[in-house]
C-alpha cells in the first residue's frame, strides 16, 4: 500500500515538472504516440518501490544488494531518458548492477536442474550464465516497453506470480522476496493509473531497466528455490520461470533473430515487435496490451499445470508455440505488405 500511494501521488508532480522543464519525448518513426510526452514515470515506480522496501522489508538474502543495483540502473535510465545514452554505456551500468548481486550477494544460477543432462554448474559458467540471464531479462523488459501500459502490465503479472510462490514456499531463505515483489507491484499499480492509453506519462528507461533487473533477480531466486526448499515445481522451476517470462522473452528473441537475419545489429530499432504486429492487425492499444497480458497469463497457467512433465517437455512445448506464433505473425505481415503494394499500384495507375 505504501509503494502504491507514493507512486500514485508522485506521478502528477513528475508530469507537471517534465512539462515545465520541457523534459518530453518527441514522437518519431519508431514510436506509437503522437504528442510530446514525459518519459519519467519510472521515477515514481522506483520511489514507491525503494521507500516501501527499505521501510517494511527485511533487507537480507540479497535484497540489500538488489536495491543497490536498482539505484545504479535508476540513474543510468534517468540519464538516458533526459539526454540519451549509448548502448555500450547502458551495458556497463547493467554489468555493474549485475556484479553487485552476483558477487556480493551470491545471487546466481547454480544448476540447470537436468536440462540437457546438466545439473550443477562450474562456478565460472554459473557466473557467466547468470550475467547473461540478468542482462537478457533486463533488456527484454526494456524492449517490450512500446505501448501505453504494456511493460507495466507484463511486469505486474510476472512479479505477482513470482511473489505468490515466494510467499507460499520461500520460508526463511527466500520469503523476503515476496516483499520485493509486493513493493514492485505497489509502485507499478500507482504508475499504471496514469499509463494506459492515452497516457500522459511513459515508464521510460528509468522504470523499464529497474523493473527488468528486479524481475531477473526474482526469476533467478525462483529457480534456485526449486533446489533448496519444498516448493511445488522442484527441478522443473527453470522451465516454469521461462513460461512466466514468456511474452518479453519471446518478443526479444524474435526481433533479435529477424534483425540478424536481415544483416542488421540486433539492437537496431524497428517496428517489428510483437505489439507492432498486433497493432497492424487492426487492434487498438488497450486491446493489444490486454491481449498480450492474457497470452502471458495463459502460458503461465500452462507451465504451472504441466510442470510435472519436466523441463525438457515444457521447453520444447514453449519453443514449438513460439515458432507457430512467429510463423503466424510472418504470414500476416506478408499479407499486409502485399495489400499495401497492390493499393499503391492501384493509386499510381
PDB file of C-alpha atoms in Angstrom, residues 91-324:
ATOM      1  CA  UNK A  91      25.517  -2.116 -20.813  1.00  0.00           C
ATOM      2  CA  UNK A  92      28.326  -1.057 -18.454  1.00  0.00           C
ATOM      3  CA  UNK A  93      25.716   0.084 -15.924  1.00  0.00           C
ATOM      4  CA  UNK A  94      23.938  -3.258 -16.224  1.00  0.00           C
ATOM      5  CA  UNK A  95      27.228  -5.117 -15.728  1.00  0.00           C
ATOM      6  CA  UNK A  96      27.944  -3.129 -12.568  1.00  0.00           C
ATOM      7  CA  UNK A  97      24.464  -3.757 -11.127  1.00  0.00           C
ATOM      8  CA  UNK A  98      24.664  -7.440 -12.023  1.00  0.00           C
ATOM      9  CA  UNK A  99      28.106  -7.750 -10.464  1.00  0.00           C
ATOM     10  CA  UNK A 100      26.810  -6.410  -7.159  1.00  0.00           C
ATOM     11  CA  UNK A 101      24.064  -9.030  -6.802  1.00  0.00           C
ATOM     12  CA  UNK A 102      26.173 -11.876  -8.217  1.00  0.00           C
ATOM     13  CA  UNK A 103      29.423 -11.320  -6.354  1.00  0.00           C
ATOM     14  CA  UNK A 104      28.355  -9.559  -3.168  1.00  0.00           C
ATOM     15  CA  UNK A 105      25.078 -11.474  -2.583  1.00  0.00           C
ATOM     16  CA  UNK A 106      25.904 -14.692  -4.475  1.00  0.00           C
ATOM     17  CA  UNK A 107      22.652 -14.475  -6.412  1.00  0.00           C
ATOM     18  CA  UNK A 108      23.280 -16.817  -9.325  1.00  0.00           C
ATOM     19  CA  UNK A 109      22.029 -19.892 -11.142  1.00  0.00           C
ATOM     20  CA  UNK A 110      23.971 -22.827  -9.751  1.00  0.00           C
ATOM     21  CA  UNK A 111      22.319 -25.688 -11.641  1.00  0.00           C
ATOM     22  CA  UNK A 112      20.474 -26.440 -14.905  1.00  0.00           C
ATOM     23  CA  UNK A 113      18.467 -28.963 -12.895  1.00  0.00           C
ATOM     24  CA  UNK A 114      18.731 -31.655 -15.537  1.00  0.00           C
ATOM     25  CA  UNK A 115      18.254 -29.562 -18.705  1.00  0.00           C
ATOM     26  CA  UNK A 116      20.377 -31.198 -21.453  1.00  0.00           C
ATOM     27  CA  UNK A 117      21.544 -33.615 -18.768  1.00  0.00           C
ATOM     28  CA  UNK A 118      23.356 -30.832 -16.886  1.00  0.00           C
ATOM     29  CA  UNK A 119      22.952 -30.360 -13.149  1.00  0.00           C
ATOM     30  CA  UNK A 120      25.480 -28.408 -11.026  1.00  0.00           C
ATOM     31  CA  UNK A 121      27.419 -25.738 -12.938  1.00  0.00           C
ATOM     32  CA  UNK A 122      31.117 -24.938 -12.511  1.00  0.00           C
ATOM     33  CA  UNK A 123      31.400 -21.598 -10.769  1.00  0.00           C
ATOM     34  CA  UNK A 124      32.776 -19.788 -13.825  1.00  0.00           C
ATOM     35  CA  UNK A 125      29.956 -20.993 -16.061  1.00  0.00           C
ATOM     36  CA  UNK A 126      27.474 -20.191 -13.295  1.00  0.00           C
ATOM     37  CA  UNK A 127      28.612 -16.558 -13.150  1.00  0.00           C
ATOM     38  CA  UNK A 128      28.702 -16.201 -16.943  1.00  0.00           C
ATOM     39  CA  UNK A 129      25.251 -17.720 -17.423  1.00  0.00           C
ATOM     40  CA  UNK A 130      23.761 -15.643 -14.597  1.00  0.00           C
ATOM     41  CA  UNK A 131      25.202 -12.493 -16.167  1.00  0.00           C
ATOM     42  CA  UNK A 132      23.534 -13.379 -19.469  1.00  0.00           C
ATOM     43  CA  UNK A 133      20.217 -14.103 -17.746  1.00  0.00           C
ATOM     44  CA  UNK A 134      20.119 -10.830 -15.789  1.00  0.00           C
ATOM     45  CA  UNK A 135      21.207  -8.639 -18.709  1.00  0.00           C
ATOM     46  CA  UNK A 136      18.925 -10.536 -21.103  1.00  0.00           C
ATOM     47  CA  UNK A 137      15.787 -10.255 -18.960  1.00  0.00           C
ATOM     48  CA  UNK A 138      16.531  -6.625 -18.064  1.00  0.00           C
ATOM     49  CA  UNK A 139      16.722  -5.696 -21.737  1.00  0.00           C
ATOM     50  CA  UNK A 140      13.719  -7.860 -22.637  1.00  0.00           C
ATOM     51  CA  UNK A 141      11.545  -5.777 -20.288  1.00  0.00           C
ATOM     52  CA  UNK A 142      13.138  -2.617 -21.661  1.00  0.00           C
ATOM     53  CA  UNK A 143      12.305  -3.662 -25.244  1.00  0.00           C
ATOM     54  CA  UNK A 144       8.678  -4.611 -24.524  1.00  0.00           C
ATOM     55  CA  UNK A 145       8.013  -1.058 -23.295  1.00  0.00           C
ATOM     56  CA  UNK A 146       6.472   0.143 -26.548  1.00  0.00           C
ATOM     57  CA  UNK A 147       2.790   0.783 -25.794  1.00  0.00           C
ATOM     58  CA  UNK A 148       0.901   2.603 -23.071  1.00  0.00           C
ATOM     59  CA  UNK A 149       0.668   0.272 -20.088  1.00  0.00           C
ATOM     60  CA  UNK A 150       2.320  -2.732 -21.768  1.00  0.00           C
ATOM     61  CA  UNK A 151       5.568  -3.101 -19.815  1.00  0.00           C
ATOM     62  CA  UNK A 152       3.834  -2.244 -16.544  1.00  0.00           C
ATOM     63  CA  UNK A 153       1.096  -4.813 -17.128  1.00  0.00           C
ATOM     64  CA  UNK A 154       3.508  -7.588 -18.098  1.00  0.00           C
ATOM     65  CA  UNK A 155       5.828  -6.899 -15.148  1.00  0.00           C
ATOM     66  CA  UNK A 156       2.785  -6.782 -12.850  1.00  0.00           C
ATOM     67  CA  UNK A 157       1.735 -10.272 -13.995  1.00  0.00           C
ATOM     68  CA  UNK A 158       5.263 -11.670 -13.710  1.00  0.00           C
ATOM     69  CA  UNK A 159       6.056 -10.191 -10.297  1.00  0.00           C
ATOM     70  CA  UNK A 160       2.637 -11.234  -8.926  1.00  0.00           C
ATOM     71  CA  UNK A 161       3.306 -14.839  -9.961  1.00  0.00           C
ATOM     72  CA  UNK A 162       6.809 -14.949  -8.511  1.00  0.00           C
ATOM     73  CA  UNK A 163       5.662 -13.123  -5.377  1.00  0.00           C
ATOM     74  CA  UNK A 164       2.908 -15.656  -4.701  1.00  0.00           C
ATOM     75  CA  UNK A 165       5.323 -18.602  -4.778  1.00  0.00           C
ATOM     76  CA  UNK A 166       7.910 -16.792  -2.648  1.00  0.00           C
ATOM     77  CA  UNK A 167       5.191 -16.049  -0.101  1.00  0.00           C
ATOM     78  CA  UNK A 168       3.837 -19.613  -0.077  1.00  0.00           C
ATOM     79  CA  UNK A 169       7.071 -21.580  -0.241  1.00  0.00           C
ATOM     80  CA  UNK A 170      10.021 -19.212   0.296  1.00  0.00           C
ATOM     81  CA  UNK A 171      10.446 -19.764   4.006  1.00  0.00           C
ATOM     82  CA  UNK A 172      13.362 -18.082   5.745  1.00  0.00           C
ATOM     83  CA  UNK A 173      15.652 -18.420   2.722  1.00  0.00           C
ATOM     84  CA  UNK A 174      13.507 -16.800   0.031  1.00  0.00           C
ATOM     85  CA  UNK A 175      10.389 -15.463   1.760  1.00  0.00           C
ATOM     86  CA  UNK A 176      11.689 -11.878   1.819  1.00  0.00           C
ATOM     87  CA  UNK A 177      11.499 -11.816  -1.986  1.00  0.00           C
ATOM     88  CA  UNK A 178       7.725 -11.798  -1.584  1.00  0.00           C
ATOM     89  CA  UNK A 179       8.240  -8.319  -0.071  1.00  0.00           C
ATOM     90  CA  UNK A 180      10.344  -7.343  -3.106  1.00  0.00           C
ATOM     91  CA  UNK A 181       7.573  -8.462  -5.452  1.00  0.00           C
ATOM     92  CA  UNK A 182       4.809  -6.730  -3.459  1.00  0.00           C
ATOM     93  CA  UNK A 183       6.748  -3.441  -3.278  1.00  0.00           C
ATOM     94  CA  UNK A 184       7.253  -3.537  -7.052  1.00  0.00           C
ATOM     95  CA  UNK A 185       3.565  -4.345  -7.591  1.00  0.00           C
ATOM     96  CA  UNK A 186       2.555  -1.346  -5.466  1.00  0.00           C
ATOM     97  CA  UNK A 187       4.823   1.031  -7.368  1.00  0.00           C
ATOM     98  CA  UNK A 188       3.523  -0.269 -10.689  1.00  0.00           C
ATOM     99  CA  UNK A 189      -0.154  -0.002  -9.725  1.00  0.00           C
ATOM    100  CA  UNK A 190       0.251   3.650  -8.770  1.00  0.00           C
ATOM    101  CA  UNK A 191       2.023   4.356 -12.047  1.00  0.00           C
ATOM    102  CA  UNK A 192      -0.395   2.369 -14.235  1.00  0.00           C
ATOM    103  CA  UNK A 193      -3.223   4.598 -13.022  1.00  0.00           C
ATOM    104  CA  UNK A 194      -1.725   7.200 -15.382  1.00  0.00           C
ATOM    105  CA  UNK A 195      -0.109   4.993 -18.016  1.00  0.00           C
ATOM    106  CA  UNK A 196      -2.938   3.450 -20.020  1.00  0.00           C
ATOM    107  CA  UNK A 197      -3.876   4.891 -23.410  1.00  0.00           C
ATOM    108  CA  UNK A 198      -3.769   7.842 -23.903  1.00  0.00           C
ATOM    109  CA  UNK A 199      -1.044   8.021 -21.323  1.00  0.00           C
ATOM    110  CA  UNK A 200       0.150  11.422 -20.028  1.00  0.00           C
ATOM    111  CA  UNK A 201       3.442   9.787 -18.961  1.00  0.00           C
ATOM    112  CA  UNK A 202       5.630   6.852 -20.023  1.00  0.00           C
ATOM    113  CA  UNK A 203       7.724   4.492 -17.923  1.00  0.00           C
ATOM    114  CA  UNK A 204      10.947   5.288 -19.767  1.00  0.00           C
ATOM    115  CA  UNK A 205      14.267   3.524 -19.305  1.00  0.00           C
ATOM    116  CA  UNK A 206      14.289   4.761 -15.709  1.00  0.00           C
ATOM    117  CA  UNK A 207      11.458   2.344 -14.985  1.00  0.00           C
ATOM    118  CA  UNK A 208      11.968  -0.441 -17.507  1.00  0.00           C
ATOM    119  CA  UNK A 209      15.615  -1.070 -16.594  1.00  0.00           C
ATOM    120  CA  UNK A 210      14.843  -1.141 -12.866  1.00  0.00           C
ATOM    121  CA  UNK A 211      11.771  -3.353 -13.367  1.00  0.00           C
ATOM    122  CA  UNK A 212      13.668  -5.705 -15.663  1.00  0.00           C
ATOM    123  CA  UNK A 213      16.530  -6.002 -13.195  1.00  0.00           C
ATOM    124  CA  UNK A 214      14.173  -6.781 -10.296  1.00  0.00           C
ATOM    125  CA  UNK A 215      12.291  -9.362 -12.379  1.00  0.00           C
ATOM    126  CA  UNK A 216      15.552 -11.037 -13.436  1.00  0.00           C
ATOM    127  CA  UNK A 217      16.645 -11.455  -9.803  1.00  0.00           C
ATOM    128  CA  UNK A 218      13.190 -12.755  -8.845  1.00  0.00           C
ATOM    129  CA  UNK A 219      13.450 -15.306 -11.675  1.00  0.00           C
ATOM    130  CA  UNK A 220      16.903 -16.488 -10.570  1.00  0.00           C
ATOM    131  CA  UNK A 221      15.854 -16.822  -6.940  1.00  0.00           C
ATOM    132  CA  UNK A 222      12.694 -18.650  -8.017  1.00  0.00           C
ATOM    133  CA  UNK A 223      14.821 -21.160  -9.946  1.00  0.00           C
ATOM    134  CA  UNK A 224      17.222 -21.596  -7.035  1.00  0.00           C
ATOM    135  CA  UNK A 225      14.299 -22.013  -4.635  1.00  0.00           C
ATOM    136  CA  UNK A 226      13.401 -25.186  -6.526  1.00  0.00           C
ATOM    137  CA  UNK A 227      16.687 -26.717  -5.357  1.00  0.00           C
ATOM    138  CA  UNK A 228      16.552 -25.699  -1.731  1.00  0.00           C
ATOM    139  CA  UNK A 229      13.006 -25.686  -0.414  1.00  0.00           C
ATOM    140  CA  UNK A 230       9.929 -27.864  -0.767  1.00  0.00           C
ATOM    141  CA  UNK A 231       8.172 -25.868  -3.494  1.00  0.00           C
ATOM    142  CA  UNK A 232       5.727 -27.462  -5.958  1.00  0.00           C
ATOM    143  CA  UNK A 233       7.847 -27.352  -9.112  1.00  0.00           C
ATOM    144  CA  UNK A 234      11.126 -28.802  -7.860  1.00  0.00           C
ATOM    145  CA  UNK A 235      13.523 -29.419 -10.727  1.00  0.00           C
ATOM    146  CA  UNK A 236      11.007 -28.002 -13.242  1.00  0.00           C
ATOM    147  CA  UNK A 237      11.499 -24.480 -11.825  1.00  0.00           C
ATOM    148  CA  UNK A 238      13.724 -23.301 -14.756  1.00  0.00           C
ATOM    149  CA  UNK A 239      11.117 -24.113 -17.421  1.00  0.00           C
ATOM    150  CA  UNK A 240       8.317 -22.672 -15.257  1.00  0.00           C
ATOM    151  CA  UNK A 241      10.339 -19.440 -14.923  1.00  0.00           C
ATOM    152  CA  UNK A 242      10.727 -19.279 -18.706  1.00  0.00           C
ATOM    153  CA  UNK A 243       6.950 -19.660 -19.066  1.00  0.00           C
ATOM    154  CA  UNK A 244       6.296 -16.897 -16.537  1.00  0.00           C
ATOM    155  CA  UNK A 245       8.563 -14.600 -18.579  1.00  0.00           C
ATOM    156  CA  UNK A 246       7.174 -15.803 -21.918  1.00  0.00           C
ATOM    157  CA  UNK A 247       5.985 -12.589 -23.610  1.00  0.00           C
ATOM    158  CA  UNK A 248       9.128 -10.443 -23.102  1.00  0.00           C
ATOM    159  CA  UNK A 249      11.465 -13.374 -23.842  1.00  0.00           C
ATOM    160  CA  UNK A 250       9.559 -14.386 -26.973  1.00  0.00           C
ATOM    161  CA  UNK A 251       9.450 -10.811 -28.265  1.00  0.00           C
ATOM    162  CA  UNK A 252      13.158 -10.207 -27.666  1.00  0.00           C
ATOM    163  CA  UNK A 253      14.324 -13.477 -29.242  1.00  0.00           C
ATOM    164  CA  UNK A 254      12.015 -12.945 -32.213  1.00  0.00           C
ATOM    165  CA  UNK A 255      13.088  -9.367 -33.038  1.00  0.00           C
ATOM    166  CA  UNK A 256      16.776 -10.128 -32.453  1.00  0.00           C
ATOM    167  CA  UNK A 257      16.564 -13.112 -34.809  1.00  0.00           C
ATOM    168  CA  UNK A 258      14.771 -11.125 -37.509  1.00  0.00           C
ATOM    169  CA  UNK A 259      17.264  -8.258 -37.313  1.00  0.00           C
ATOM    170  CA  UNK A 260      20.279 -10.552 -37.542  1.00  0.00           C
ATOM    171  CA  UNK A 261      18.724 -12.498 -40.429  1.00  0.00           C
ATOM    172  CA  UNK A 262      18.310  -9.152 -42.217  1.00  0.00           C
ATOM    173  CA  UNK A 263      22.007  -8.410 -41.653  1.00  0.00           C
ATOM    174  CA  UNK A 264      21.390  -5.676 -39.070  1.00  0.00           C
ATOM    175  CA  UNK A 265      22.505  -5.213 -35.496  1.00  0.00           C
ATOM    176  CA  UNK A 266      20.165  -6.952 -33.011  1.00  0.00           C
ATOM    177  CA  UNK A 267      19.992  -3.622 -31.157  1.00  0.00           C
ATOM    178  CA  UNK A 268      18.951  -1.562 -34.205  1.00  0.00           C
ATOM    179  CA  UNK A 269      15.458  -0.157 -33.532  1.00  0.00           C
ATOM    180  CA  UNK A 270      12.467  -1.031 -35.711  1.00  0.00           C
ATOM    181  CA  UNK A 271       8.702  -1.530 -35.567  1.00  0.00           C
ATOM    182  CA  UNK A 272       8.745  -5.316 -35.679  1.00  0.00           C
ATOM    183  CA  UNK A 273       7.943  -6.070 -32.054  1.00  0.00           C
ATOM    184  CA  UNK A 274       5.009  -8.313 -31.222  1.00  0.00           C
ATOM    185  CA  UNK A 275       2.884  -5.328 -30.173  1.00  0.00           C
ATOM    186  CA  UNK A 276       3.578  -3.621 -33.510  1.00  0.00           C
ATOM    187  CA  UNK A 277       2.420  -6.735 -35.360  1.00  0.00           C
ATOM    188  CA  UNK A 278      -0.783  -6.949 -33.325  1.00  0.00           C
ATOM    189  CA  UNK A 279      -1.485  -3.252 -33.916  1.00  0.00           C
ATOM    190  CA  UNK A 280      -1.030  -3.870 -37.658  1.00  0.00           C
ATOM    191  CA  UNK A 281      -3.859  -6.424 -37.459  1.00  0.00           C
ATOM    192  CA  UNK A 282      -6.225  -3.622 -36.512  1.00  0.00           C
ATOM    193  CA  UNK A 283      -6.233  -3.890 -32.711  1.00  0.00           C
ATOM    194  CA  UNK A 284      -6.232  -0.748 -30.580  1.00  0.00           C
ATOM    195  CA  UNK A 285      -3.522  -0.053 -27.993  1.00  0.00           C
ATOM    196  CA  UNK A 286      -5.588  -1.063 -24.963  1.00  0.00           C
ATOM    197  CA  UNK A 287      -6.821  -4.278 -26.582  1.00  0.00           C
ATOM    198  CA  UNK A 288      -3.249  -5.110 -27.637  1.00  0.00           C
ATOM    199  CA  UNK A 289      -1.996  -4.699 -24.063  1.00  0.00           C
ATOM    200  CA  UNK A 290      -4.853  -6.821 -22.720  1.00  0.00           C
ATOM    201  CA  UNK A 291      -4.261  -9.482 -25.378  1.00  0.00           C
ATOM    202  CA  UNK A 292      -0.553  -9.773 -24.554  1.00  0.00           C
ATOM    203  CA  UNK A 293      -1.315  -9.815 -20.837  1.00  0.00           C
ATOM    204  CA  UNK A 294      -3.834 -12.608 -21.410  1.00  0.00           C
ATOM    205  CA  UNK A 295      -1.293 -14.505 -23.522  1.00  0.00           C
ATOM    206  CA  UNK A 296       1.262 -14.328 -20.716  1.00  0.00           C
ATOM    207  CA  UNK A 297      -1.298 -15.492 -18.148  1.00  0.00           C
ATOM    208  CA  UNK A 298      -2.342 -18.444 -20.311  1.00  0.00           C
ATOM    209  CA  UNK A 299       1.272 -19.552 -20.771  1.00  0.00           C
ATOM    210  CA  UNK A 300       1.846 -19.231 -17.011  1.00  0.00           C
ATOM    211  CA  UNK A 301      -1.200 -21.401 -16.319  1.00  0.00           C
ATOM    212  CA  UNK A 302       0.065 -23.948 -18.871  1.00  0.00           C
ATOM    213  CA  UNK A 303       3.546 -24.303 -17.364  1.00  0.00           C
ATOM    214  CA  UNK A 304       2.133 -24.496 -13.835  1.00  0.00           C
ATOM    215  CA  UNK A 305      -0.393 -27.145 -14.848  1.00  0.00           C
ATOM    216  CA  UNK A 306       2.127 -29.327 -16.694  1.00  0.00           C
ATOM    217  CA  UNK A 307       5.240 -28.689 -14.565  1.00  0.00           C
ATOM    218  CA  UNK A 308       5.324 -32.367 -13.641  1.00  0.00           C
ATOM    219  CA  UNK A 309       6.274 -33.220 -17.255  1.00  0.00           C
ATOM    220  CA  UNK A 310       9.746 -31.815 -16.638  1.00  0.00           C
ATOM    221  CA  UNK A 311      11.977 -29.140 -18.112  1.00  0.00           C
ATOM    222  CA  UNK A 312      12.598 -30.755 -21.490  1.00  0.00           C
ATOM    223  CA  UNK A 313       8.937 -31.275 -22.406  1.00  0.00           C
ATOM    224  CA  UNK A 314       7.865 -27.816 -21.245  1.00  0.00           C
ATOM    225  CA  UNK A 315      10.714 -26.008 -23.008  1.00  0.00           C
ATOM    226  CA  UNK A 316      10.053 -27.925 -26.241  1.00  0.00           C
ATOM    227  CA  UNK A 317       6.352 -27.048 -25.962  1.00  0.00           C
ATOM    228  CA  UNK A 318       7.167 -23.357 -25.428  1.00  0.00           C
ATOM    229  CA  UNK A 319       9.613 -23.422 -28.350  1.00  0.00           C
ATOM    230  CA  UNK A 320       7.004 -25.011 -30.630  1.00  0.00           C
ATOM    231  CA  UNK A 321       4.388 -22.466 -29.571  1.00  0.00           C
ATOM    232  CA  UNK A 322       6.879 -19.632 -30.174  1.00  0.00           C
ATOM    233  CA  UNK A 323       7.625 -20.970 -33.658  1.00  0.00           C
ATOM    234  CA  UNK A 324       3.908 -21.137 -34.502  1.00  0.00           C
TER     235      UNK A 324
END
